[in-house]
Amino acid sequence: MEEPFVKIAFSTSGDDLGAPLDARFGRTPKFLIYDLDTNTFTVIDNRKTMDSAQGAGIQSAQAVARSGAGAVVTGNCGPKAFRVLSAAGIRIYTAGASTVREALDLYRAGGLTEADAANVEGHWS
Amino acid sequence: MILAIASGKGGTGKTTVAVNAARVLGSEVLLLDCDVEEPNAHLFLPGSVSEAEPVSIPVPEVDESLCDGCGECGSFCEYHAIVSFGTLPLVFPEMCHGCGGCMMVCPPRALREVDRRIGVIETIRAGNITLIQGRLDIGVAMAPPLIRAVKARMKDGLPAILDAPPGTSCPVIATLRDVDFVVLVTEPTPFGLHDLKLAVETVRELGIPFGVVINRVGVGDGRVHAYCAEENIPVLLEIPDDRRIAEAYSRGELVVEALPEYRERFLGLVGNVMRRIADRRG
């Protein structure tokens, strides 16, 4: 099956595939952007957004959109982030995986279901 | 005279100082409760709300027939209240500070202002005091515009005492801007001292003359006194840790009425502040 997108963003606190998948979307310290075509990745620092008082979900969603990712895999997604990601045409998958690699494997195996709504309130964590 | 009563730490006695100072002033005075997330000065005054006026801020609304998705609005907004990806922008009214910038930068003029209610201003008259209090609507986190609306009710020539919110963040800055003098209320405890220092830094940065009221003297230690002496900060009033004050407070009574022996002290505070403002004006 042809993928509708090439890059996937993972919320994470680390710099490689073995790093934990962060349960937070808006306030994740970093995003790992994985390229499914070349099997390479880059890491975006999100700490400035993580520390903002309000609007972290919106800013993180903008960062993901700028990265060119067509999908996000994260632990949880709040209502504002969901609105922005949806508007940008980015698919959202929530996963309980412990590492980015595990989440990526789950995605490849078709083990992730796409979220059709926010699964947490804003400022949940 | 525009006097603000502030503190770093919450619960040090700002409202107690504000309402009692307003009462002993004797002549007509405006008491502005700028702690719009939790206004409480009314608890100490008889009388009920005689006027209530809703306060709104202007938030953008998109005219879909005019928007070309250029995204200028989203790149302008510091608060991410409007977001665009080359599509119709998404508006998050709860994030909007009502500055109107997005509407100004929109090339096709596709944004218009709509009012979003954030709270209400209530007026209570009690003797020489006219209390004007802001009350933020539940779920709204945008205190500064409401505080500015409360302050816009000040009248030329009429003295005003402003009861500030605790802390040193935006709502406090919105309250303190353009006042003549700030009274910082603290308590002689390590927490009181720690947060007093933050408040002093804030007020110095704003360039407003200030002094300190030490409440509950007798608890804690001498470090707040020592700090004030070292920093040449005038201690305008000391209120002892008197259980009867707490009892009067818990019944919603004014200290200067329940315990008349404290009247002189509050008169002294008001006189002291007025002298300092007059001296500064030369």
XYZ file of C-alpha atoms in Angstrom, chain B residues 16-17 19-25 213-218 236-249 251 253-271:
49
model
C -7.064 43.451 55.188
C -4.706 46.382 54.655
C -10.116 47.678 53.162
C -8.980 49.049 56.522
C -6.897 51.792 54.912
C -9.871 52.725 52.736
C -12.154 52.889 55.771
C -9.894 55.076 57.945
C -9.348 57.480 55.065
C 3.738 46.448 55.839
C 4.769 43.538 58.034
C 1.771 41.551 59.170
C 1.618 38.962 61.954
C 4.696 40.331 63.674
C 5.651 37.855 66.385
C 5.214 51.670 57.048
C 3.232 49.585 59.503
C 3.629 46.526 61.673
C 0.562 44.511 62.577
C 1.063 42.137 65.497
C 0.092 38.489 65.373
C -3.091 39.158 67.334
C -5.651 36.364 67.415
C -8.449 38.914 67.725
C -7.582 40.245 64.250
C -7.980 36.761 62.798
C -11.291 36.381 64.630
C -12.604 39.696 63.287
C -11.417 38.718 59.811
C -16.432 37.199 60.779
C -15.354 42.571 60.122
C -12.961 45.447 59.599
C -10.085 45.479 62.089
C -10.420 49.232 62.602
C -14.066 48.773 63.598
C -13.870 45.567 65.617
C -10.653 46.630 67.377
C -10.608 50.446 67.465
C -7.143 50.468 69.051
C -5.780 49.612 65.590
C -7.390 52.636 64.004
C -4.418 54.885 64.788
C -2.003 52.473 63.157
C -3.940 52.381 59.895
C -4.350 56.160 59.988
C -0.580 56.339 60.408
C -0.090 54.109 57.370
C -2.342 56.223 55.163
C -0.752 59.467 56.399
